[in-house]
Short mmCIF file of C-alpha atoms and ligand atoms in Angstrom, two decimals:
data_model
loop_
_atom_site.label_atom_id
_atom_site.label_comp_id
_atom_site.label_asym_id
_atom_site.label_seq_id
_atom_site.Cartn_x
_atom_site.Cartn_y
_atom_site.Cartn_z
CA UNK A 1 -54.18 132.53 -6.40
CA UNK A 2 -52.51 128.88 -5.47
CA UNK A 3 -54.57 126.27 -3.92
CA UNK A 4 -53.72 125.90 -0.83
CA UNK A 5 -53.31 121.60 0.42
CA UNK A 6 -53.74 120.41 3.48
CA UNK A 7 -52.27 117.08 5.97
CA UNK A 8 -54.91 115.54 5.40
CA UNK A 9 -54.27 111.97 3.37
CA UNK A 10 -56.26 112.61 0.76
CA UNK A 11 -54.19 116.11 -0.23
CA UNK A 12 -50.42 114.35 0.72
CA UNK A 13 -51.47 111.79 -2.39
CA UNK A 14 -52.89 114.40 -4.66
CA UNK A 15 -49.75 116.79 -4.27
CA UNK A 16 -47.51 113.36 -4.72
CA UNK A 17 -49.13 112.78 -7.61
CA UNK A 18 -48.88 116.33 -8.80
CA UNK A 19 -45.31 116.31 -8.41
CA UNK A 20 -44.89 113.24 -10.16
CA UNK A 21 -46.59 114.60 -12.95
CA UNK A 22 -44.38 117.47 -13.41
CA UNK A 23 -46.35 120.11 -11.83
CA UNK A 24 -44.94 122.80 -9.21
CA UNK A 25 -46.09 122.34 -5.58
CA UNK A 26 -44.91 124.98 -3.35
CA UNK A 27 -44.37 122.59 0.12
CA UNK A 28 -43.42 123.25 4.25
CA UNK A 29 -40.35 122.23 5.51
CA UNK A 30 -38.28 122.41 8.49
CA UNK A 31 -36.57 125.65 7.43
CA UNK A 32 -38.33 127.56 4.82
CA UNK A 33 -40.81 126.67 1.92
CA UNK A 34 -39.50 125.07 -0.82
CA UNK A 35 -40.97 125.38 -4.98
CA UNK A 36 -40.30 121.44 -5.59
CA UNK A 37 -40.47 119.94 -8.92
CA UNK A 38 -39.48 116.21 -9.87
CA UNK A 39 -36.02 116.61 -9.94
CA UNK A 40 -35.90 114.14 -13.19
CA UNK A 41 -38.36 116.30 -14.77
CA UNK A 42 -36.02 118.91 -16.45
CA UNK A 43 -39.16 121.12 -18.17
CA UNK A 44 -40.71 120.85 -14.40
CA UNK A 45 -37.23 122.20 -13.17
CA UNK A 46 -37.03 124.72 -15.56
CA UNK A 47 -40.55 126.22 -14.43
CA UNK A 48 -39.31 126.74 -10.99
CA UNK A 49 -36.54 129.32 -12.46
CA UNK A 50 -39.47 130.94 -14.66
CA UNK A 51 -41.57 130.88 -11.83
CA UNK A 52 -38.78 132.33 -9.43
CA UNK A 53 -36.87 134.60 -11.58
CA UNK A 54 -34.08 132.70 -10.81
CA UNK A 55 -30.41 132.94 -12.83
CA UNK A 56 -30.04 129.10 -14.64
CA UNK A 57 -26.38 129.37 -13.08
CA UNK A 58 -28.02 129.04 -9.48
CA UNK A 59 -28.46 125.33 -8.91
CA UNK A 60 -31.25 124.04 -6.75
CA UNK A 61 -31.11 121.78 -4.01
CA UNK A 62 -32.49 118.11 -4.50
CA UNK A 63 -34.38 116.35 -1.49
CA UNK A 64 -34.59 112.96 -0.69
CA UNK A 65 -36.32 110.72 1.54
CA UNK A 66 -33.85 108.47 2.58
CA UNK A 67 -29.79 108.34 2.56
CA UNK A 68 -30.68 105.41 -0.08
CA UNK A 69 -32.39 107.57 -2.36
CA UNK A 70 -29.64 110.11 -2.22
CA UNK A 71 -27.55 107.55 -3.41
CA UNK A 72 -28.96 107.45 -6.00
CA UNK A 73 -28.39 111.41 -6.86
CA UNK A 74 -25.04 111.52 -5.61
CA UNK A 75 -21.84 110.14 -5.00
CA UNK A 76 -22.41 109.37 -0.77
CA UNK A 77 -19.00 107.37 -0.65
CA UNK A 78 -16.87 109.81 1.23
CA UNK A 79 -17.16 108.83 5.31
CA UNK A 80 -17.45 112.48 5.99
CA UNK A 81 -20.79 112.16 4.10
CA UNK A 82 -22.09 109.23 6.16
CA UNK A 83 -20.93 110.98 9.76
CA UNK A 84 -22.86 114.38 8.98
CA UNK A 85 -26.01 111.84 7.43
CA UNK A 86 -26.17 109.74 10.82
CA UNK A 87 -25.91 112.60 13.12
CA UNK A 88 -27.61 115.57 11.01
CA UNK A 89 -30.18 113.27 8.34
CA UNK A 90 -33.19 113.93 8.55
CA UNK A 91 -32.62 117.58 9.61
CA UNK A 92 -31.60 121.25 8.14
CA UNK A 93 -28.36 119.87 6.53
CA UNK A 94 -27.24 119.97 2.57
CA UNK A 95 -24.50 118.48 1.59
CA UNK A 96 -22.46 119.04 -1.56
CA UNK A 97 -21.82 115.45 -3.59
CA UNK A 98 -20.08 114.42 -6.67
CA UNK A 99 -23.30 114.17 -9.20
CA UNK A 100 -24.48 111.13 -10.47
CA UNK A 101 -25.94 111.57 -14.23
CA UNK A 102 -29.48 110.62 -13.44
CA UNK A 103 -29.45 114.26 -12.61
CA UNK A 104 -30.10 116.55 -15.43
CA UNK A 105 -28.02 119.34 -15.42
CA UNK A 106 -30.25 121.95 -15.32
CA UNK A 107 -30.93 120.90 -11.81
CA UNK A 108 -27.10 121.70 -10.68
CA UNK A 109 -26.53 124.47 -13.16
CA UNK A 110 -24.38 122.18 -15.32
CA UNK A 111 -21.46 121.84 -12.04
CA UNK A 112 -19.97 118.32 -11.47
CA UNK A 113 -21.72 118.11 -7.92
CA UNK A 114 -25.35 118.17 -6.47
CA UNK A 115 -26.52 119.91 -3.24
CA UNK A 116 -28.78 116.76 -1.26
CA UNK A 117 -30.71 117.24 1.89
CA UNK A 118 -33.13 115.18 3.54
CA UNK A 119 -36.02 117.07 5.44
CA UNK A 120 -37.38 115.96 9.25
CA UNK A 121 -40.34 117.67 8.83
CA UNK A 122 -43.03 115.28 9.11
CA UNK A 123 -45.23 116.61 6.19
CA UNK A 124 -42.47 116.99 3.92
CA UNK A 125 -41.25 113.09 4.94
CA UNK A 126 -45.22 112.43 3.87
CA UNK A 127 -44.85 114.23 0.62
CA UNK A 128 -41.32 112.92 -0.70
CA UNK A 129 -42.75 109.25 0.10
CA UNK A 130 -46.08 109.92 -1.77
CA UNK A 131 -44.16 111.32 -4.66
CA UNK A 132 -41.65 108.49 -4.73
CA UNK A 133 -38.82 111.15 -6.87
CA UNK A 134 -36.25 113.48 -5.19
CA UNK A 135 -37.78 116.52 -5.22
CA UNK A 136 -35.65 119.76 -6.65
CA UNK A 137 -36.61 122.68 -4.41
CA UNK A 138 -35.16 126.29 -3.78
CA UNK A 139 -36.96 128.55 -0.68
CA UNK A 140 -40.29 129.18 -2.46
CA UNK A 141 -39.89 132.95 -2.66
CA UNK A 142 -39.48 135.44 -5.87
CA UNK A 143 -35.03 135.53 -6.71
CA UNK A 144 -33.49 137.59 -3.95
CA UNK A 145 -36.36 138.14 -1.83
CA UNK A 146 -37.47 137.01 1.62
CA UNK A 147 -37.55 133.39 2.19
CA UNK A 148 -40.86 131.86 2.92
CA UNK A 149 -41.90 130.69 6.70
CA UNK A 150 -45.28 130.07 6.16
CA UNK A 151 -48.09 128.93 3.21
CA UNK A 152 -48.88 132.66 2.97
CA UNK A 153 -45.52 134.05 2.67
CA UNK A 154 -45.78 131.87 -0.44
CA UNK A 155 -49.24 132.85 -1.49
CA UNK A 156 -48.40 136.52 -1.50
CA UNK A 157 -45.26 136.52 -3.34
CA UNK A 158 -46.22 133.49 -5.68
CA UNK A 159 -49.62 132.99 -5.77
CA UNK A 160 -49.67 134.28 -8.90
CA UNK A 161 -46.88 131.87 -10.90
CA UNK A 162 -47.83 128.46 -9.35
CA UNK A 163 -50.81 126.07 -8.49
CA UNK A 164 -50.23 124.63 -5.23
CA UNK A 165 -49.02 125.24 -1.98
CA UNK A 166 -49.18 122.35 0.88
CA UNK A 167 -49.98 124.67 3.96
CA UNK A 168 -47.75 122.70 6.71
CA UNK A 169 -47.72 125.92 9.24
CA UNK A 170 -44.88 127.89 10.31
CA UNK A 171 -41.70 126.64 9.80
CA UNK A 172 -39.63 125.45 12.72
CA UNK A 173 -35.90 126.68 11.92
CA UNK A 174 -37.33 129.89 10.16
CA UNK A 175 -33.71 130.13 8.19
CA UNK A 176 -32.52 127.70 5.79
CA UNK A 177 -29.74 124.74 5.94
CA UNK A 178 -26.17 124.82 6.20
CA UNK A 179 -24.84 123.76 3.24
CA UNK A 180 -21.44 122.02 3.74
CA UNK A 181 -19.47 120.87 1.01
CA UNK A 182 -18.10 117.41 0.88
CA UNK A 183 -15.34 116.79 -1.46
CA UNK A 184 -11.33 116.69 -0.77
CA UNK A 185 -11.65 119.48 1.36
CA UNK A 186 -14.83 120.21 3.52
CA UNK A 187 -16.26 123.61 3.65
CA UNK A 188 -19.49 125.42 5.10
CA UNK A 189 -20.91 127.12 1.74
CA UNK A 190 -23.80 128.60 3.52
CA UNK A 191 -24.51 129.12 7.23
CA UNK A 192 -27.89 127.49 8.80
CA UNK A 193 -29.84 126.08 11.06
CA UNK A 194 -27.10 123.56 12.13
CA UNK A 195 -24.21 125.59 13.56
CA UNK A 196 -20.46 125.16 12.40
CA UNK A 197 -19.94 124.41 15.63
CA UNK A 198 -21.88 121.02 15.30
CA UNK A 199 -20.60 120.14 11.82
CA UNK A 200 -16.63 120.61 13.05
CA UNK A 201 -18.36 118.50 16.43
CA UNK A 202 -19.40 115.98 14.42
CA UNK A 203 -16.13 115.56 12.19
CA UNK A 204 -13.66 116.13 14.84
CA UNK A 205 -12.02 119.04 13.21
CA UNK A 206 -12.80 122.49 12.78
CA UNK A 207 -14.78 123.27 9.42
CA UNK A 208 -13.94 126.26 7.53
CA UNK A 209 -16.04 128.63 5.92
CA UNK A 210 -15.85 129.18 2.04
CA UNK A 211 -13.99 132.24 1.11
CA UNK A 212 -17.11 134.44 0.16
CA UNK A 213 -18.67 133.80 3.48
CA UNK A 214 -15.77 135.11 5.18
CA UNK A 215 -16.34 138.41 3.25
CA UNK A 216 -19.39 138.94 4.00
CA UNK A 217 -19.08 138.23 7.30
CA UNK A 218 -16.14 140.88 7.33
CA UNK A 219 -18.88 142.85 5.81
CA UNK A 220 -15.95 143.14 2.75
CA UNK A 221 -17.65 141.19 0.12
CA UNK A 222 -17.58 142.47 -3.32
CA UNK A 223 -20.73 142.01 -5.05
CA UNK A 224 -20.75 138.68 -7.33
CA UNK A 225 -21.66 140.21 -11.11
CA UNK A 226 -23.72 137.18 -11.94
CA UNK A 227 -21.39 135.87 -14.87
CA UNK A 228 -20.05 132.73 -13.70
CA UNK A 229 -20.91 130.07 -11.34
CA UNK A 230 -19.23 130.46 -7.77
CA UNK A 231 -18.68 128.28 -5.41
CA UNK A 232 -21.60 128.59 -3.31
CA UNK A 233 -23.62 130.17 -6.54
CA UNK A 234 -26.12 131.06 -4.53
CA UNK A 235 -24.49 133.36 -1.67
CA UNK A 236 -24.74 136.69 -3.37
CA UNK A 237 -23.60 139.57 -1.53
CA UNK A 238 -27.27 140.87 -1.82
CA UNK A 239 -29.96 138.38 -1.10
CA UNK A 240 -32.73 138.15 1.19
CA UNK A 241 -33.63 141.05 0.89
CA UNK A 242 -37.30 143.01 2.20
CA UNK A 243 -38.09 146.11 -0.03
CA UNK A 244 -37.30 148.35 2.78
CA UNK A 245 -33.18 149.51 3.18
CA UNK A 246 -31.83 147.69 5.87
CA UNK A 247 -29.73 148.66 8.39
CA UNK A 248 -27.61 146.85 11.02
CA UNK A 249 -26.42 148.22 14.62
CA UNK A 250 -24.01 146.31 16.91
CA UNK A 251 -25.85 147.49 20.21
CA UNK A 252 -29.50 148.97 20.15
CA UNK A 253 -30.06 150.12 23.55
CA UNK A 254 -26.91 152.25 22.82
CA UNK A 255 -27.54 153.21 19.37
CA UNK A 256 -31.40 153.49 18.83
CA UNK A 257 -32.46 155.95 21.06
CA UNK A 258 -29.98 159.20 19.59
CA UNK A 259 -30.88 157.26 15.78
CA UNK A 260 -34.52 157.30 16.74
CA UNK A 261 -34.01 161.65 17.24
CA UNK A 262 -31.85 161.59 13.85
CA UNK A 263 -34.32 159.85 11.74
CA UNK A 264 -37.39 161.73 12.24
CA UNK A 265 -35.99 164.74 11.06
CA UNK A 266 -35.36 163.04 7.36
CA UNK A 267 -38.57 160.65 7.63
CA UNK A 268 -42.05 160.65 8.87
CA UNK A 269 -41.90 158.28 11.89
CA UNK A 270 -44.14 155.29 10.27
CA UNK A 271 -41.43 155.02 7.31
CA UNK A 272 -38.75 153.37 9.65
CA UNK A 273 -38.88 150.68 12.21
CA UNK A 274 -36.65 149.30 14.62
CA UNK A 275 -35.97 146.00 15.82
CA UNK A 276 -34.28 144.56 18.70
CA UNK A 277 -33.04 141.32 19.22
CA UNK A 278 -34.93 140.92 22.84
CA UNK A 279 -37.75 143.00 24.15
CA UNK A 280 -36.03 146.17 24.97
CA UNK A 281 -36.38 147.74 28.69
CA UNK A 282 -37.99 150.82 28.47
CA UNK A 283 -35.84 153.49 26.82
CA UNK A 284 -36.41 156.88 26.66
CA UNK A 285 -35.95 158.92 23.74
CA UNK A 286 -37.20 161.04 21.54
CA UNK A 287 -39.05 163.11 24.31
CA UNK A 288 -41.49 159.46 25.33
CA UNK A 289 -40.77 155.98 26.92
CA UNK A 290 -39.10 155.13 23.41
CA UNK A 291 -39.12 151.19 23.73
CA UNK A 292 -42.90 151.11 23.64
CA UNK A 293 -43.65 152.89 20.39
CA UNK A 294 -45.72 151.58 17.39
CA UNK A 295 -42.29 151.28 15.27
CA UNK A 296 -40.42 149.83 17.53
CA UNK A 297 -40.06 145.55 17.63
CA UNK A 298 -38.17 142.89 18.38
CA UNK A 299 -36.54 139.07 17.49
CA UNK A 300 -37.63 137.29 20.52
CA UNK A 301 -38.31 137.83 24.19
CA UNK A 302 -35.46 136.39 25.95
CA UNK A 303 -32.69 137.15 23.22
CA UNK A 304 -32.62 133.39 22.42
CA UNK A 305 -31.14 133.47 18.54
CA UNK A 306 -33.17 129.82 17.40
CA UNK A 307 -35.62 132.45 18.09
CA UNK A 308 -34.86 135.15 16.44
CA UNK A 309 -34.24 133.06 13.28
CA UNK A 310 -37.63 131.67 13.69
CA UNK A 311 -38.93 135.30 13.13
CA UNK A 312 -36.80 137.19 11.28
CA UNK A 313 -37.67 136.42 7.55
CA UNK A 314 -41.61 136.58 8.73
CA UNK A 315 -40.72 140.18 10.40
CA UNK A 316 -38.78 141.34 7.62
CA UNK A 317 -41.82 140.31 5.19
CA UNK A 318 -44.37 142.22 7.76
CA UNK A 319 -42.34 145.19 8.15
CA UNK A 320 -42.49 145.21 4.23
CA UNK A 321 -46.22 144.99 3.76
CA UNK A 322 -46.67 147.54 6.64
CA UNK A 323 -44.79 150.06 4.57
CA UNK A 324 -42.00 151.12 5.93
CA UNK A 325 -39.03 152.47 4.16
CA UNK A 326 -35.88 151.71 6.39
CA UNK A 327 -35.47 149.12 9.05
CA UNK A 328 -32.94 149.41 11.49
CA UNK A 329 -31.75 145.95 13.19
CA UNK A 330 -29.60 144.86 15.85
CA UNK A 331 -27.28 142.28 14.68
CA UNK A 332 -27.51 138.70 16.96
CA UNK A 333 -24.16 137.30 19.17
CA UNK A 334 -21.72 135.68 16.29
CA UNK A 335 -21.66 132.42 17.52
CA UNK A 336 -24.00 129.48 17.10
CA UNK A 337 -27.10 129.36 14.80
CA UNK A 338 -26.70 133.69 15.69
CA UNK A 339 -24.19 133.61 13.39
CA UNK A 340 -26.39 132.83 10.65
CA UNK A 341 -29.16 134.89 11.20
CA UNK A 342 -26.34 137.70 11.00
CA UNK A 343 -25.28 135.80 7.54
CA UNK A 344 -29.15 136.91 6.74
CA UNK A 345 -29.00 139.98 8.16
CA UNK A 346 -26.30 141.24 6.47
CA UNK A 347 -26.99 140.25 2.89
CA UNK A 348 -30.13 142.27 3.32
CA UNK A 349 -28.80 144.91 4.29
CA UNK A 350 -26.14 144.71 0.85
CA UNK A 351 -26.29 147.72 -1.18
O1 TXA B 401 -33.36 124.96 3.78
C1 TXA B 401 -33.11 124.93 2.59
O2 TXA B 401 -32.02 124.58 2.14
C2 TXA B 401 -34.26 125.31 1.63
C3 TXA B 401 -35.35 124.25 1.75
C4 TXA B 401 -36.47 124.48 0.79
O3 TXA B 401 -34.80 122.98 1.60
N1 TXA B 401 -33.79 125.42 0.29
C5 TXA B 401 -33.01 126.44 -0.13
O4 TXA B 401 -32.74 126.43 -1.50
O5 TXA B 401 -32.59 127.31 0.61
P1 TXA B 401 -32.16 127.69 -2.26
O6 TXA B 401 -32.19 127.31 -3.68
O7 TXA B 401 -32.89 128.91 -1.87
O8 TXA B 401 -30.67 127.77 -1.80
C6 TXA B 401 -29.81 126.71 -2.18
C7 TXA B 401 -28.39 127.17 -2.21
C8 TXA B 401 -28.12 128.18 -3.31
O9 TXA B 401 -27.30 129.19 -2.75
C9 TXA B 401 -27.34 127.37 -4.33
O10 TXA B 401 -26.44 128.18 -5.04
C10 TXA B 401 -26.62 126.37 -3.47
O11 TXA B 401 -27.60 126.03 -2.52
N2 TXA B 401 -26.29 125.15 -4.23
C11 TXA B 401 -27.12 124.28 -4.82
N3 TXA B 401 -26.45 123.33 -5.48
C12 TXA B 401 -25.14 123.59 -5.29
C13 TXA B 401 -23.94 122.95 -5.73
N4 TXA B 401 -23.94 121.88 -6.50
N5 TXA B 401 -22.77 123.51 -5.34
C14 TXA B 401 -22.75 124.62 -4.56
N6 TXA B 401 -23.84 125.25 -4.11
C15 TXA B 401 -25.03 124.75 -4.47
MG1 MG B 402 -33.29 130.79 -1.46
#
């Protein structure tokens, strides 16, 4: 079992200190929880791979207090770099920089460029300023598996591997960042809490998506084999993924109720679940008012997606430790942060 760390002063300066020291401190932040290590601390950076059972071709994000301090990681000369930072810094962005060698490559998985991103979330501000390092930190959950929204999310898939975990509540995004490349050309590499519609906003252009995100949202990715670094290295077809198969539906008041019939011939009813992306009217099916049954849950109330990506990793994770075998979900609208929750949602739903 981790100890968990609290807000209080006394904590902020012990896991600081921790950090500094080369220990792993599992820590809130606006999106998910993050494992941070010193990020010049290649043995400490190593340990989060160990302790994730992460691929060393997967680089990790580095986080920085200050547009200063990422200066000193990265290469912050391009302008786009400075429009996302004033508009988007602190806040759920990453951007892609040239590297500067202060980083050790273990940290970037030996490419040319580092991912940066400065959190807004108050505790984590609190923790990167009593550390005084950029802090390397991946979503704090085992290689392919949910990502963390809360302290105990953490705890019960980590517990076991690490020491500390600073308990900052639920997280406020509930997905992770976007991660937007910044080179010659300027690419989304990930879909996240800031929509493409802000980041092409904010440049005065439209931003394209990398190539593999098209896929997948084309649901026509091929699976990456693992054997060579990728653009976004990260985006595996598969990823996020709860125990349970997952299965996505364009409309649930259309298709669950004839699905909900189907199923229960080939499974006992508490093996599959269904979720909604707003409370669902009542619906009958399956000879009862179908909407209210113990399986059946939803995303959020009002079909507001910022809400349903605030819940969908801690659903998924509840949905797993309840037991059930199949979960079938209603994919969000495509547009806005919806679009990324439907990134989510279909990678864990990848064979
Ligand atoms: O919201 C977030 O970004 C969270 C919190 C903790 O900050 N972090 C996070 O880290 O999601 P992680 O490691 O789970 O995902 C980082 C993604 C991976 O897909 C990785 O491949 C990609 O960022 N990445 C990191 N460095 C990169 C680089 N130099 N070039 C391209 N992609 C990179
Ligand atoms: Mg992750």
């Amino acid at each position: 079992m981790a100890k968990f760390l609290t807000d209080s002063p006394r904590d902020i300066e012990l896991a600081g200190k921790l950090l500094r020291a080369g220990t792993l401190v599992a820590i809130p932040t606006e999106t998910v929880y993050g494992l941070a290590a010193n990020a010049f601390d290649e043995d400490a950076v190593r340990r989060i791979f160990l302790a994730k059972g992460r691929p060393f071709i997967d680089p990790l994000i580095v986080h920085v207090a200050t547009f200063a301090q990422a200066g000193i990681v990265a290469d912050t000369a391009n302008p786009a770099a400075a429009k996302l930072a004033e508009r988007f810094c602190p806040g759920p962005l990453t951007m892609v920089l040239p590297k500067k060698s202060c980083v050790p490559q273990i940290v970037t998985a030996g490419e040319p460029t580092v991912a940066v991103r400065m959190p807004r979330h108050p505790l984590t501000q609190k923790i990167m300023a009593s550390a005084g390092v950029p802090l390397a930190a991946p979503s704090a959950n085992p290689f392919g598996y949910v990502s963390p929204t809360t302290a105990q999310h953490v705890q019960d898939s980590l517990g076991d591997k690490i020491g500390y975990i600073v308990d900052g509540g639920s997280c406020d995004c509930g997905i992770e960042s976007t991660i937007v490349l910044v080179g010659e050309q300027i690419r989304i590499l990930r879909l996240g809490a800031i929509t493409r519609e802000e980041i092409s906003e904010c440049l005065g252009a439209p931003v394209a998506l990398s190539r593999g995100l098209m896929e997948t949202a084309a649901e026509g990715a091929r699976g990456n084999d693992g054997a060579r670094p990728q653009l976004a290295p990260g985006m595996l077809k598969k990823h996020y993924s709860p125990h349970a198969q997952v299965c996505l539906v364009d409309n649930a008041e259309r298709e669950f109720p004839p699905l909900f019939g189907e199923v229960r011939r080939s499974l006992p009813r508490e093996k599959f679940a269904f979720v909604f992306q707003k409370r669902p009217p009542k619906l009958a099916g399956a000879g009862g008012d179908f909407a209210s049954a113990e399986n059946v849950f939803w995303l959020s109330e009002s079909g507001s997606a910022a809400d349903a990506a605030r819940a969908v990793f801690a659903l998924l994770r509840k949905l797993d430790a309840a037991g059930y075998e199949k979960i079938f979900i209603e994919k969000c609208r495509d547009t806005g942060i919806g679009a990324a929750v439907n990134d989510r949602l279909s990678r864990a739903a990848a064979k």
